[in-house]
Short mmCIF file of C-alpha atoms in Angstrom, two decimals:
data_model
loop_
_atom_site.label_atom_id
_atom_site.label_comp_id
_atom_site.label_asym_id
_atom_site.label_seq_id
_atom_site.Cartn_x
_atom_site.Cartn_y
_atom_site.Cartn_z
CA MET A 1 -0.02 0.01 -0.01
CA VAL A 2 1.32 3.46 -0.80
CA ARG A 3 1.85 5.80 2.13
CA LEU A 4 1.65 9.54 2.73
CA ARG A 5 4.89 10.99 4.07
CA GLY A 6 5.07 14.29 5.92
CA GLY A 7 7.66 16.91 4.89
CA VAL A 8 8.33 18.58 1.58
CA ALA A 9 11.07 16.41 0.12
CA ALA A 10 10.03 12.89 1.10
CA VAL A 11 6.85 12.23 -0.79
CA ALA A 12 4.73 9.21 -1.53
CA LEU A 13 1.43 10.15 -3.14
CA VAL A 14 -1.67 8.25 -2.21
CA LEU A 15 -4.05 10.46 -4.17
CA VAL A 16 -4.36 11.61 -7.75
CA ALA A 17 -3.74 15.31 -8.09
CA ALA A 18 -6.25 16.76 -10.49
CA THR A 19 -7.72 20.04 -11.54
CA GLY A 20 -10.78 20.68 -9.44
CA CYS A 21 -12.31 18.60 -6.68
CA GLU A 22 -14.10 15.30 -7.17
CA LEU A 23 -17.30 15.78 -5.20
CA ASP A 24 -18.14 12.06 -4.89
CA ASN A 25 -15.19 9.84 -5.67
CA ALA A 26 -15.78 6.15 -5.49
CA GLY A 27 -12.11 5.25 -5.62
CA GLY A 28 -10.09 3.25 -3.14
CA SER A 29 -8.18 4.21 -0.02
CA ALA A 30 -6.33 7.49 -0.36
CA GLY A 31 -4.91 10.32 1.72
CA PRO A 32 -3.58 13.84 1.38
CA PRO A 33 -0.45 14.08 -0.82
CA GLU A 34 2.56 16.33 -0.47
CA ASN A 35 2.72 19.45 -2.55
CA PRO A 36 3.43 18.20 -6.11
CA GLY A 37 3.45 21.69 -7.64
CA GLY A 38 1.85 22.92 -10.78
CA GLY A 39 -1.71 24.12 -10.61
CA GLY A 40 -3.11 26.37 -7.93
CA ASP A 41 -6.23 24.21 -7.61
CA ALA A 42 -6.25 24.38 -3.80
CA PHE A 43 -6.43 28.19 -3.70
CA ALA A 44 -9.21 28.25 -6.29
CA ALA A 45 -11.16 25.61 -4.35
CA ALA A 46 -10.79 27.53 -1.09
CA GLU A 47 -12.20 30.62 -2.77
CA ALA A 48 -15.15 28.58 -4.02
CA LEU A 49 -16.21 27.17 -0.64
CA THR A 50 -19.54 28.38 0.75
CA VAL A 51 -19.05 30.93 3.53
CA LYS A 52 -21.47 31.03 6.45
CA GLY A 53 -21.46 31.49 10.20
CA ARG A 54 -20.63 28.62 12.51
CA ALA A 55 -23.72 26.75 13.67
CA PRO A 56 -24.19 25.89 17.33
CA LYS A 57 -22.40 22.73 18.63
CA THR A 58 -25.72 21.71 20.25
CA ASP A 59 -26.34 17.92 20.27
CA TYR A 60 -22.90 17.08 18.88
CA ASP A 61 -21.70 13.65 19.89
CA ARG A 62 -19.05 11.43 18.36
CA SER A 63 -21.62 8.67 18.05
CA GLU A 64 -23.49 10.76 15.43
CA PHE A 65 -20.62 9.70 13.09
CA GLY A 66 -20.97 5.98 13.80
CA SER A 67 -18.73 3.55 15.65
CA PRO A 68 -15.08 4.61 15.51
CA TRP A 69 -13.01 3.13 12.74
CA ALA A 70 -15.77 1.24 10.92
CA ASP A 71 -14.62 -0.86 7.98
CA THR A 72 -16.59 1.10 5.40
CA ASP A 73 -14.37 0.01 2.52
CA SER A 74 -15.06 -3.66 3.31
CA ASN A 75 -11.44 -4.77 3.22
CA SER A 76 -11.75 -6.67 6.54
CA CYS A 77 -9.48 -4.15 8.35
CA ASP A 78 -10.72 -1.33 10.51
CA THR A 79 -10.06 2.20 9.31
CA ARG A 80 -7.47 3.06 11.99
CA ASP A 81 -5.26 0.14 11.01
CA ASP A 82 -5.68 0.97 7.31
CA ILE A 83 -4.28 4.47 8.00
CA LEU A 84 -1.45 3.14 10.23
CA LYS A 85 -0.48 0.71 7.40
CA ARG A 86 -0.55 3.57 4.92
CA ASP A 87 1.36 6.13 6.96
CA LEU A 88 3.92 4.22 9.03
CA ASP A 89 7.28 2.76 8.15
CA GLU A 90 8.71 -0.50 9.49
CA VAL A 91 5.17 -1.83 10.07
CA LYS A 92 4.72 -5.10 11.96
CA PHE A 93 1.47 -6.95 12.31
CA ARG A 94 -0.07 -9.28 14.90
CA ASP A 95 -1.11 -12.48 13.10
CA ASP A 96 -2.67 -10.98 10.01
CA ASP A 97 -2.10 -8.11 7.62
CA CYS A 98 -4.53 -5.79 9.44
CA THR A 99 -3.63 -5.35 13.13
CA VAL A 100 -0.61 -3.05 13.30
CA VAL A 101 1.42 -3.65 16.44
CA SER A 102 4.43 -1.41 15.80
CA GLY A 103 6.01 0.97 13.33
CA VAL A 104 7.43 4.45 13.05
CA LEU A 105 6.05 7.71 11.70
CA ASP A 106 9.04 8.97 9.74
CA PRO A 107 8.46 11.85 9.98
CA ASP A 108 5.34 13.10 11.70
CA PRO A 109 3.80 15.63 9.31
CA TYR A 110 2.69 17.97 12.11
CA THR A 111 6.06 18.25 13.83
CA GLY A 112 8.62 16.99 11.37
CA GLU A 113 9.96 14.56 14.02
CA ASP A 114 10.07 10.76 13.96
CA VAL A 115 7.50 9.19 16.25
CA PRO A 116 7.48 5.48 17.24
CA TYR A 117 4.27 3.45 17.38
CA VAL A 118 3.70 0.54 19.74
CA ARG A 119 0.13 -0.74 20.05
CA GLY A 120 -1.19 -0.08 23.57
CA ARG A 121 1.48 2.51 24.26
CA SER A 122 0.82 4.67 21.22
CA LYS A 123 2.22 8.15 20.81
CA ILE A 124 0.34 8.34 17.48
CA ASP A 125 -3.24 9.39 16.79
CA VAL A 126 -5.19 9.04 13.56
CA ASP A 127 -6.40 12.63 13.11
CA HIS A 128 -9.53 13.79 11.32
CA ILE A 129 -8.02 16.60 9.27
CA VAL A 130 -11.40 18.25 9.34
CA ALA A 131 -12.48 17.61 12.90
CA LEU A 132 -15.84 15.95 13.29
CA SER A 133 -17.06 18.61 15.71
CA ASP A 134 -16.06 21.29 13.25
CA ALA A 135 -17.85 19.44 10.45
CA TRP A 136 -20.96 19.20 12.73
CA GLN A 137 -21.01 22.95 13.13
CA LYS A 138 -20.58 23.55 9.37
CA GLY A 139 -23.15 21.38 7.78
CA ALA A 140 -22.86 17.77 9.01
CA GLN A 141 -25.61 18.11 11.56
CA GLN A 142 -27.97 18.26 8.58
CA TRP A 143 -26.76 15.05 7.04
CA ASP A 144 -27.96 11.48 7.31
CA ASP A 145 -25.98 8.79 9.14
CA SER A 146 -24.49 7.41 5.96
CA LYS A 147 -22.74 10.63 5.00
CA ARG A 148 -21.44 11.33 8.48
CA ILE A 149 -20.05 7.80 8.78
CA ALA A 150 -18.37 8.21 5.38
CA LEU A 151 -16.64 11.44 6.50
CA ALA A 152 -15.39 9.85 9.73
CA ASN A 153 -13.75 6.95 7.84
CA ASP A 154 -12.65 8.61 4.64
CA PRO A 155 -8.85 8.27 4.12
CA LEU A 156 -8.91 11.71 2.45
CA ASN A 157 -9.74 13.11 5.93
CA LEU A 158 -7.40 10.91 7.97
CA LEU A 159 -3.72 11.17 8.85
CA ALA A 160 -1.41 9.46 11.37
CA VAL A 161 0.22 12.15 13.50
CA ASP A 162 1.93 12.82 16.83
CA SER A 163 -0.73 12.41 19.54
CA GLY A 164 0.30 15.32 21.75
CA THR A 165 0.29 17.77 18.90
CA ASN A 166 -3.01 16.42 17.62
CA ARG A 167 -4.72 16.83 21.01
CA GLY A 168 -3.56 20.43 21.12
CA LYS A 169 -5.41 20.99 17.83
CA GLY A 170 -8.74 19.82 19.32
CA ASP A 171 -11.55 20.67 16.87
CA GLY A 172 -9.76 23.74 15.47
CA ASP A 173 -10.13 24.91 11.89
CA THR A 174 -7.54 26.66 9.76
CA ALA A 175 -8.28 29.96 11.47
CA THR A 176 -7.42 28.63 14.92
CA TRP A 177 -4.82 25.90 14.38
CA LEU A 178 -2.01 25.04 11.95
CA PRO A 179 0.68 22.37 12.23
CA PRO A 180 3.87 23.58 13.95
CA ASN A 181 5.77 22.19 10.99
CA LYS A 182 5.50 25.12 8.62
CA ALA A 183 6.70 23.07 5.66
CA TYR A 184 3.52 21.00 5.97
CA ARG A 185 0.99 23.81 6.21
CA CYS A 186 0.18 24.11 2.53
CA THR A 187 -0.41 20.36 2.26
CA TYR A 188 -2.55 20.41 5.41
CA VAL A 189 -4.73 23.34 4.39
CA ALA A 190 -5.20 21.91 0.89
CA ALA A 191 -6.43 18.65 2.49
CA GLN A 192 -8.93 20.60 4.62
CA VAL A 193 -10.18 22.43 1.53
CA ALA A 194 -10.49 19.17 -0.37
CA VAL A 195 -12.53 17.50 2.35
CA LYS A 196 -14.84 20.46 2.79
CA ALA A 197 -15.37 20.73 -0.99
CA LYS A 198 -15.97 16.96 -1.41
CA TYR A 199 -18.59 16.86 1.37
CA GLY A 200 -20.15 20.28 0.82
CA LEU A 201 -19.12 21.67 4.22
CA TRP A 202 -19.04 25.41 4.61
CA VAL A 203 -16.35 27.66 6.14
CA THR A 204 -16.48 30.85 8.18
CA THR A 205 -15.07 34.06 6.81
CA ALA A 206 -12.12 33.90 9.20
CA GLU A 207 -11.48 30.28 8.15
CA GLN A 208 -11.54 31.06 4.44
CA ASP A 209 -9.29 34.02 4.94
CA ALA A 210 -6.79 31.85 6.84
CA MET A 211 -6.91 29.19 4.11
CA LYS A 212 -6.24 31.74 1.38
CA ARG A 213 -3.45 33.35 3.44
CA VAL A 214 -1.63 30.02 3.73
CA LEU A 215 -2.24 28.94 0.14
CA THR A 216 -1.02 32.29 -1.19
CA THR A 217 2.44 31.21 -0.08
CA CYS A 218 2.25 28.12 -2.33
CA PRO A 219 0.35 29.24 -5.46
CA GLU A 220 1.04 25.94 -7.26
CA GLN A 221 -0.46 23.78 -4.50
CA LYS A 222 -2.74 21.22 -6.05
CA LEU A 223 -5.93 19.90 -4.50
CA PRO A 224 -5.92 16.30 -3.23
CA THR A 225 -8.71 14.06 -4.48
CA GLY A 226 -9.82 10.50 -3.91
CA GLY A 227 -10.79 8.63 -0.81
CA ASN A 228 -14.02 6.71 -0.23
CA PRO A 229 -17.54 7.49 -1.49
CA THR A 230 -19.47 10.15 0.44
CA LYS A 231 -22.06 7.51 1.46
CA ALA A 232 -21.18 4.58 3.72
CA PRO A 233 -22.68 1.14 2.92
CA ALA A 234 -26.25 0.69 4.14
CA ARG A 235 -25.23 -1.81 6.88
CA PHE A 236 -23.60 1.03 8.88
CA HIS A 237 -25.68 3.09 11.30
CA ALA A 238 -25.00 5.78 13.90
CA ASP A 239 -26.37 5.55 17.44
#
C-alpha cells in the first residue's frame, strides 16, 4: 500500500492530483499528498467554498458519526489500522495483515519529528484533518448517518500524527490551528479544503481568509482528491 509521508522532500502520493475537486469519488483508499506543484487548484477551491457562520455545537456527539473506525471500505481491516499501514514505516502486524502492532512515523507531518508506534502505548493518533465537531458545526448536523459515517472513515480526511500535537489541535479549523511544521501547512490546508469541498461543508469568513493566506504562499499547490464514496454502505448506522 502506498503511504503519505510528511515533509516537503520525502513524498509518496496516495491520491491523484487533478484540476478541481471530485465531489463524490468512489475510488479506493487514499490520503492527502505532499505538494506536487503545478496548478493552484487548492487556492481556487478555497475561494469557491460556501461561507457561512458557525452553527451551534448543540447535540454534537461522536456517536453521530458511527462507531469509531468502521470498515466502510469492506477490506476486513478497521479504518485506523488501514491508516497506520498507509502512513507508518517498518510496520509489523499481529497475526494478519490488518492489526498493526508497531512501526514508526518517519516523519510526523505535524512536527517533522520521527514518532514510534507501539500498540497499547501509542504516541500516534489518527487525526480527522477536518475535525468531526467542526464538520458538525458547518453542515454535518444536517446530514444522514451514511454521509457522517463516510466522512469519519474517509482516508482523504485521515492522517497518522503525533498524539500530543493532535490533541492540542482539538476541533480547530484553519483559522485557529495550523501544524507547527511550517513546511507541511500548505499540504494540510489543501487537504482541509479538499474534504470540505468533497462533502459540501461550509467555512467561516475567518477560516476562508486563513486558508487563502496560507495557500497564497504556495500558489502551485494542487488539490488532493480520492478517498471513499461520500455515502457509507447501508449496513452502517449511527447511534
